[in-house]
XYZ file of C-alpha atoms in Angstrom:
562
model
C 70.467 65.734 105.220
C 67.038 64.124 106.986
C 63.587 66.558 107.016
C 60.781 65.132 109.243
C 57.293 66.660 109.406
C 54.423 65.242 111.334
C 51.361 65.931 108.722
C 50.413 65.320 105.658
C 50.304 69.105 104.558
C 53.693 69.785 106.357
C 55.027 66.937 103.672
C 53.851 68.697 100.786
C 54.793 71.845 101.675
C 58.396 70.921 101.574
C 58.707 68.162 99.061
C 57.471 70.489 96.211
C 60.170 72.418 96.190
C 62.401 68.569 95.158
C 62.846 66.902 92.413
C 64.816 64.314 91.172
C 62.851 62.344 93.986
C 62.522 58.455 94.600
C 62.119 56.094 97.758
C 63.499 54.160 99.956
C 62.211 52.297 102.396
C 63.965 51.692 104.986
C 64.767 48.396 107.687
C 61.686 49.013 109.906
C 59.167 50.038 106.838
C 59.392 53.951 107.268
C 58.933 55.233 103.483
C 60.789 58.138 103.289
C 61.267 60.305 99.586
C 64.862 61.695 97.852
C 65.810 63.455 96.277
C 67.664 67.534 95.812
C 66.409 71.490 95.754
C 67.312 72.968 92.971
C 69.886 75.662 93.949
C 70.802 74.337 96.557
C 73.849 70.822 97.165
C 72.177 69.142 99.829
C 70.493 65.502 98.898
C 67.117 65.849 101.529
C 65.145 62.578 102.874
C 61.806 63.551 103.422
C 59.633 61.734 105.874
C 55.903 61.881 107.165
C 56.039 60.599 111.387
C 52.633 62.171 112.264
C 51.919 63.493 115.534
C 53.551 62.685 118.651
C 57.169 63.269 120.220
C 57.611 59.228 120.276
C 56.767 58.521 116.522
C 58.296 61.508 115.144
C 61.684 59.912 117.862
C 61.377 56.637 116.765
C 61.930 58.010 112.541
C 64.749 60.375 113.711
C 66.372 57.923 114.890
C 65.949 55.355 112.231
C 66.318 58.105 109.123
C 69.920 59.390 111.104
C 71.426 56.208 112.000
C 70.061 54.856 108.588
C 71.394 58.068 106.307
C 74.567 58.465 108.308
C 72.145 62.127 108.452
C 74.824 65.593 108.876
C 71.883 67.586 109.475
C 67.741 67.222 110.562
C 65.168 70.370 110.272
C 61.768 69.526 111.975
C 59.440 71.724 109.308
C 55.593 72.286 110.513
C 53.008 73.973 112.171
C 52.462 74.786 115.954
C 50.382 77.063 118.049
C 51.381 80.157 119.404
C 52.079 81.127 123.277
C 52.807 85.192 122.330
C 49.620 87.470 121.605
C 52.855 88.479 119.580
C 52.796 86.204 116.799
C 50.841 86.108 113.951
C 49.597 83.495 111.997
C 51.835 83.063 108.894
C 55.110 83.832 111.318
C 57.394 81.197 111.907
C 59.102 79.955 114.859
C 62.329 78.991 114.691
C 63.310 76.905 118.091
C 66.420 78.558 120.196
C 65.615 76.068 122.805
C 62.935 73.260 122.874
C 61.321 72.455 126.474
C 59.859 69.223 127.110
C 57.260 70.399 129.187
C 56.234 67.026 130.377
C 59.285 66.592 132.307
C 58.856 66.985 136.167
C 57.210 65.419 140.032
C 53.676 65.802 140.489
C 52.949 65.953 144.761
C 50.719 67.604 147.697
C 52.736 70.452 146.775
C 51.499 70.313 143.384
C 53.877 70.639 140.542
C 57.078 71.064 140.026
C 59.374 70.589 136.945
C 62.504 68.944 135.973
C 63.433 70.845 132.141
C 64.489 68.547 129.799
C 66.214 71.493 127.920
C 67.470 71.273 124.127
C 69.476 73.899 122.435
C 70.917 74.466 118.612
C 74.718 74.257 117.928
C 75.535 78.021 118.295
C 76.628 78.089 114.510
C 73.470 76.797 113.884
C 71.813 79.363 115.181
C 73.841 82.328 113.479
C 72.899 81.491 110.288
C 69.597 81.682 111.680
C 69.688 84.741 112.307
C 71.450 85.649 109.393
C 69.058 84.478 107.481
C 66.007 86.414 109.000
C 67.587 90.014 108.252
C 69.236 88.399 105.005
C 65.806 88.008 102.411
C 64.978 85.400 104.055
C 61.679 84.448 101.351
C 63.759 83.993 99.126
C 62.070 80.262 99.060
C 58.544 81.624 98.917
C 57.814 81.881 95.569
C 55.777 85.694 94.235
C 52.216 83.864 94.142
C 53.201 82.296 98.032
C 53.867 85.974 99.127
C 51.617 88.125 101.389
C 50.937 91.465 100.846
C 52.591 91.431 105.080
C 54.965 89.295 104.668
C 55.330 86.930 108.152
C 58.294 87.468 110.092
C 60.488 85.350 111.432
C 61.287 84.678 115.358
C 64.192 82.896 117.068
C 62.538 81.698 120.731
C 61.906 78.232 123.112
C 60.018 75.910 121.634
C 57.319 73.726 124.081
C 57.130 70.303 123.028
C 54.625 67.220 124.577
C 51.843 65.358 123.358
C 49.209 67.349 123.623
C 46.674 68.771 122.056
C 46.420 72.037 123.113
C 43.401 73.736 122.760
C 42.412 76.946 124.656
C 44.360 79.156 126.313
C 43.269 78.806 129.819
C 43.979 74.731 129.806
C 45.855 73.318 132.394
C 48.668 72.799 130.031
C 48.768 76.486 128.984
C 48.762 77.527 133.091
C 52.156 74.575 133.348
C 53.784 76.046 130.747
C 53.377 79.292 131.333
C 54.655 79.456 135.043
C 57.525 77.504 134.382
C 58.751 77.914 130.279
C 57.420 81.108 130.893
C 59.551 82.323 127.711
C 58.505 79.385 124.942
C 56.895 81.256 122.058
C 55.264 78.202 120.670
C 54.415 74.693 121.066
C 54.301 71.660 119.467
C 54.151 67.826 119.698
C 57.120 66.480 118.111
C 60.389 68.786 118.856
C 61.870 67.251 121.691
C 61.337 63.289 120.665
C 63.354 64.912 117.216
C 65.860 66.121 119.996
C 66.071 63.495 121.876
C 66.794 61.213 118.643
C 69.571 63.699 118.061
C 71.537 63.390 121.111
C 71.679 59.346 120.047
C 74.175 60.571 117.490
C 76.938 62.755 117.598
C 77.681 65.838 115.647
C 73.880 65.664 114.110
C 72.041 69.354 114.157
C 69.131 69.869 114.611
C 67.101 72.240 114.469
C 62.839 72.742 114.056
C 61.576 75.411 112.410
C 57.537 76.145 112.451
C 54.754 78.304 110.991
C 52.010 79.338 112.941
C 48.543 78.202 112.420
C 46.634 78.674 115.317
C 47.097 81.117 118.855
C 46.609 77.446 121.065
C 43.253 77.916 121.508
C 39.100 77.412 119.824
C 40.036 79.667 116.962
C 42.283 76.401 115.922
C 39.401 74.509 113.701
C 38.945 78.483 112.387
C 42.199 78.991 111.398
C 42.576 75.982 110.651
C 39.667 75.589 107.732
C 40.779 78.922 106.363
C 43.813 77.434 105.154
C 46.181 78.480 107.983
C 47.534 75.008 108.032
C 49.038 75.069 104.538
C 50.448 79.006 104.526
C 51.841 77.937 108.177
C 53.546 75.009 106.339
C 54.801 76.537 103.405
C 55.919 79.656 104.734
C 58.265 76.750 107.926
C 58.864 75.117 104.240
C 60.425 78.268 103.020
C 62.759 79.664 105.411
C 64.238 76.025 106.515
C 65.215 76.301 102.470
C 66.461 79.673 103.475
C 68.235 78.377 106.758
C 69.217 74.999 104.286
C 71.368 78.005 101.889
C 73.778 79.142 103.676
C 74.320 75.227 106.109
C 77.857 73.533 105.355
C 78.178 69.885 105.821
C 80.142 68.733 109.236
C 83.864 68.609 108.908
C 83.031 64.812 110.196
C 83.881 61.574 108.409
C 81.261 59.542 106.489
C 80.107 56.644 108.257
C 81.691 53.619 106.085
C 78.928 51.365 104.213
C 78.396 48.040 105.815
C 76.896 44.663 104.052
C 74.155 44.816 105.681
C 70.594 46.668 104.047
C 71.446 48.929 101.287
C 71.456 52.557 102.356
C 71.109 55.664 101.124
C 73.991 57.990 101.794
C 71.830 61.540 102.128
C 74.869 64.069 102.659
C 76.107 67.469 102.232
C 77.823 69.306 99.066
C 81.683 67.609 98.532
C 80.987 64.949 101.110
C 82.495 62.640 98.667
C 85.072 64.464 96.736
C 85.904 61.352 94.899
C 82.233 60.029 93.756
C 82.151 61.230 89.719
C 78.586 61.872 89.080
C 77.551 63.112 85.972
C 76.253 66.274 86.654
C 80.654 66.810 86.952
C 81.555 65.190 83.519
C 81.758 67.008 80.430
C 81.745 63.666 78.431
C 79.474 59.643 79.300
C 81.404 57.191 77.567
C 78.489 53.623 76.730
C 79.909 51.261 74.773
C 81.612 52.241 71.811
C 80.280 56.173 71.905
C 80.937 59.445 73.627
C 78.674 62.117 74.507
C 78.748 64.984 75.607
C 76.093 65.912 78.307
C 74.497 69.029 78.394
C 73.435 70.993 81.468
C 69.615 72.049 80.672
C 66.204 72.907 83.787
C 64.666 71.228 85.808
C 65.674 67.449 85.582
C 67.201 67.687 82.542
C 70.589 66.813 83.860
C 70.450 64.495 86.832
C 71.877 61.972 89.523
C 69.674 60.144 91.773
C 69.851 56.914 94.424
C 66.469 55.601 95.074
C 67.976 52.717 97.366
C 70.669 50.347 96.064
C 70.362 51.645 91.968
C 71.778 54.591 91.622
C 70.143 56.939 88.217
C 71.482 59.179 86.060
C 69.753 61.026 83.092
C 71.140 64.082 80.871
C 70.569 65.245 77.693
C 73.827 64.546 75.567
C 75.430 65.197 71.760
C 76.668 62.645 70.151
C 80.132 63.061 69.903
C 81.029 59.549 67.145
C 82.610 60.115 63.439
C 78.423 58.488 62.784
C 76.057 60.804 63.874
C 78.074 63.460 64.521
C 75.598 66.442 65.866
C 72.648 63.495 67.115
C 71.685 64.836 70.055
C 70.009 61.625 72.551
C 67.609 61.703 75.859
C 70.632 59.425 77.909
C 69.265 57.604 80.393
C 71.195 55.017 82.908
C 70.809 52.673 85.435
C 73.109 51.046 88.463
C 72.446 48.678 90.215
C 74.186 48.498 92.811
C 74.189 45.146 94.940
C 72.567 43.117 91.558
C 70.378 39.624 92.906
C 72.366 36.320 92.784
C 71.496 33.664 90.121
C 71.315 33.587 86.680
C 67.548 36.056 86.686
C 67.768 39.127 85.418
C 68.080 42.804 87.419
C 65.125 44.091 87.805
C 65.999 47.668 88.123
C 67.329 47.011 84.516
C 64.891 45.446 82.333
C 62.693 48.568 82.759
C 65.051 50.512 79.874
C 64.975 46.462 78.024
C 60.336 46.786 77.784
C 60.673 50.969 77.660
C 63.040 50.589 74.520
C 60.633 47.507 72.773
C 57.586 50.191 73.244
C 59.073 52.655 71.586
C 59.962 50.445 68.845
C 56.446 48.922 68.276
C 54.333 51.747 69.294
C 56.964 54.514 67.572
C 57.760 56.485 70.287
C 60.882 57.987 70.531
C 63.639 56.478 68.317
C 65.764 54.096 70.364
C 69.487 55.499 68.916
C 71.356 52.757 72.034
C 71.013 50.224 74.225
C 73.358 48.842 76.175
C 73.763 46.551 79.447
C 77.087 45.718 80.771
C 76.614 43.961 84.001
C 75.317 45.305 86.589
C 74.314 48.244 84.360
C 72.003 49.709 81.565
C 72.432 52.308 79.116
C 69.622 53.521 77.218
C 69.706 56.397 74.675
C 66.170 57.909 73.164
C 66.397 60.770 70.156
C 66.135 63.973 71.391
C 65.256 66.805 68.226
C 67.251 69.336 67.813
C 65.917 73.247 66.820
C 65.855 73.494 63.157
C 67.120 76.721 63.022
C 69.582 76.825 65.824
C 70.982 73.375 65.731
C 70.564 73.035 69.605
C 68.842 70.322 71.381
C 64.968 71.174 70.771
C 63.868 73.014 74.282
C 60.946 71.265 76.024
C 57.651 72.977 77.416
C 59.679 74.023 80.492
C 61.335 76.837 78.333
C 58.187 77.974 76.995
C 57.102 79.229 80.390
C 57.451 82.032 81.484
C 59.582 82.644 84.484
C 59.350 84.157 86.779
C 55.205 82.379 87.430
C 52.126 84.068 84.909
C 49.636 83.367 83.061
C 51.313 82.835 79.312
C 50.492 85.283 76.257
C 47.421 83.724 73.261
C 50.268 82.626 71.324
C 52.789 80.467 74.299
C 49.110 79.426 74.803
C 47.724 78.300 71.640
C 51.671 76.707 71.518
C 50.898 75.128 74.216
C 47.499 73.505 73.775
C 49.091 72.275 70.128
C 51.958 70.432 71.759
C 49.924 68.778 74.489
C 47.049 67.446 71.990
C 50.179 66.045 69.372
C 51.340 64.130 72.965
C 47.877 63.585 73.383
C 48.149 61.530 70.351
C 51.037 59.211 71.511
C 48.816 58.491 75.377
C 45.955 57.336 72.760
C 48.159 54.646 71.778
C 49.353 53.439 75.112
C 45.913 53.801 76.631
C 44.873 51.452 73.969
C 47.415 49.147 75.275
C 46.445 49.740 79.060
C 50.022 51.247 79.312
C 50.163 55.115 80.598
C 53.145 57.352 81.576
C 52.589 58.558 84.488
C 55.356 60.794 84.789
C 54.177 64.220 82.516
C 56.043 66.801 83.316
C 57.363 70.342 82.015
C 60.944 69.007 80.675
C 58.896 65.447 79.644
C 57.470 67.665 76.223
C 60.371 68.310 73.965
C 59.054 71.457 71.850
C 59.697 69.632 68.663
C 59.015 71.626 64.871
C 55.910 70.362 63.955
C 54.856 68.604 66.793
C 55.896 67.789 70.077
C 56.954 64.814 71.445
C 57.643 62.955 74.169
C 61.110 62.358 75.983
C 60.643 59.209 77.025
C 58.203 56.489 77.893
C 57.833 57.397 81.633
C 56.793 54.443 83.844
C 55.275 52.459 80.569
C 56.923 49.769 81.472
C 57.134 49.010 84.652
C 53.222 48.332 86.811
C 52.199 51.279 88.714
C 52.265 50.824 92.684
C 51.565 53.292 95.938
C 53.758 56.489 95.833
C 54.734 56.232 92.084
C 56.290 59.332 90.690
C 56.169 61.560 93.814
C 57.722 64.458 91.049
C 55.161 67.980 90.354
C 52.228 67.031 88.477
C 51.394 63.886 90.520
C 47.890 62.197 90.366
C 46.057 61.658 93.999
C 45.937 57.824 93.256
C 49.314 57.675 93.149
C 49.569 59.298 96.471
C 49.624 56.503 99.295
C 46.846 55.338 100.758
C 44.280 56.254 97.448
C 42.193 53.140 96.628
C 42.369 53.961 92.790
C 44.831 52.729 90.704
C 47.424 54.841 88.583
C 46.392 54.342 84.781
C 45.499 56.397 81.261
C 43.501 58.742 83.701
C 46.334 59.496 85.125
C 47.919 60.718 82.198
C 44.511 63.027 81.673
C 44.989 64.276 85.123
C 48.977 65.108 84.212
C 48.051 66.735 80.857
C 45.145 69.129 82.878
C 48.564 69.464 85.277
C 50.157 71.131 82.539
C 47.407 73.108 81.155
C 46.683 74.795 84.229
C 50.864 75.896 84.860
C 49.432 76.929 81.496
C 46.858 79.205 82.245
C 47.707 80.170 85.737
C 50.976 80.402 85.757
C 51.443 77.683 88.340
C 50.903 73.663 89.074
C 47.361 72.901 90.892
C 47.840 72.354 94.777
C 47.986 69.306 95.790
C 43.925 68.493 96.471
C 42.938 71.103 94.518
C 40.426 69.254 92.784
C 36.856 70.837 91.297
C 38.281 74.343 90.420
C 35.473 76.883 89.901
C 36.303 79.289 86.856
C 37.047 82.387 89.368
C 40.343 79.682 89.425
C 41.554 80.816 86.002
C 42.566 84.468 84.370
C 39.518 86.227 82.879
C 40.859 85.349 79.025
C 41.132 82.337 79.776
C 39.035 80.739 77.095
C 35.764 79.683 78.793
C 36.183 75.819 76.953
C 39.495 75.336 77.996
C 38.724 75.734 82.165
C 36.163 73.250 81.583
C 38.583 70.802 80.218
C 41.352 71.053 82.218
C 38.017 71.400 85.540
C 37.294 67.838 84.103
C 40.941 66.955 83.682
C 42.049 67.491 87.164
C 39.311 65.747 89.395
C 40.041 63.621 91.863
C 38.912 59.893 90.923
C 40.384 58.593 87.875
C 36.428 57.646 86.254
C 35.175 60.971 86.168
C 37.303 62.474 84.238
C 37.708 62.735 80.212
C 38.946 59.863 78.306
C 42.226 61.011 76.160
C 40.681 60.443 73.426
C 37.904 63.155 74.513
C 40.858 65.685 75.857
C 42.926 65.761 72.433
C 40.105 66.503 70.446
C 38.598 68.975 72.718
C 42.692 70.451 73.231
C 42.545 70.366 68.861
C 39.869 72.264 68.516
C 40.633 74.946 71.653
C 44.268 75.171 69.467
C 41.556 76.887 66.482
C 39.705 78.169 67.839
C 43.144 80.732 70.097
C 44.754 80.265 66.422
C 41.239 82.142 64.852
C 40.528 84.685 67.181
C 41.777 86.005 70.403
C 41.254 84.869 73.788
C 37.946 86.388 74.977
C 36.477 87.038 78.172
C 34.441 85.045 80.514
């Protein structure tokens, strides 16, 4: 399943739903993130094409070919052409008109329509999703008082950014394509690319961010693009929930560049993954895998590398009842020659760091051909005897600000983790992959499940998961490092205080962004940790000491209103 977007705001709206994300580079140099959406069987490849039909077509064609895509959704924003369509509404293309097609003569413009329509079955899924809980993937915190409407109507697509309702372009559209409900700059190109691959289903889903007129700049400044992109992404996932894979066979893999076959659920019934196996054997040991929230049981592909991870119980007699965090890396196309495979060496290096820095205990490290497996100790709940829970379980569901007791536990636990991250920083190393499931809430101490990305050098675009710091994104002039860990701890605290992750680009948050009951000192600390530039954030030692002070304050008296 390939999802294409034109703008960064559209990309972020889809990306926030992905888990287990790995980056894939196409032969042409295009970079996509591949991950899964919790609750859906599809694996999704996500790309940002840039505006215009030509760019969208080029990226779409190469992505469809590379991934042998079953379906392609273009998700983004558009301008409304009809007064009855409101800002934030979603228009799904029942047709896509290429409005530039025609003949210009002394008699004026004569349209030669180039029209694409989605398959009948896909259109029926859109209508069904519109009737049955269309906003299932729009979180409570993002739902407006008046829910947006979904329109299944034609979209006109060309390479002109429409900025006036009385422009020549709009007059031409109304004259020749007067049933068009919205206008965009990419759908026509993507439709053409999909036509070159028989059997590929395509759908264009656009949130309305303006009315294709002079008010566009004001609407954008008021956040209409973010809202429209969020609604389009949510409805796209709602349709994807009901979409089933086509019956066409997957394309055989060749000896060319490594590819990720992005397929629907059940496309390869013979393939056995950790998610379908109760027991995994590593050398002389067997591990019973546990189903956990978030990424605690996951398998995904990153180019020609398969990564697997799970919480497990060691089932051999020598360590019965011991829990581990089990990770495995398999290199499908190892390089020729005596050199050690790079993707596998990272687990070796992490095991050495764990021993040197007194990190998570190394239970097992095995190299077997082109596969490496690392098992790190996972604490057990002393009362229940089950694997200790993570910060993910401590955060309320559905999302809401943590109550005072939970907030104290979160602040105290993050302060304990900060002590180890401080030791990492002294070695000029950093975790850079902190998320709620990465912190194990053991008693009496909270610990890290692993060392994240500490064993690999920083690079642009790394760790496109929750709590990603600004310097980890493409195009940043700053290098990820210890300040990245400060940002990610700040993002976890923001989640505990407000019930949600900080929005991308939300820097310098005002106190009004936090609940009135949140301690003022803790709010200032989180705001400082979430600054955009790494050099403006507090050092890890400063953050740790401030967290210990906040934990004492929370334990002593109930938090007072600011």
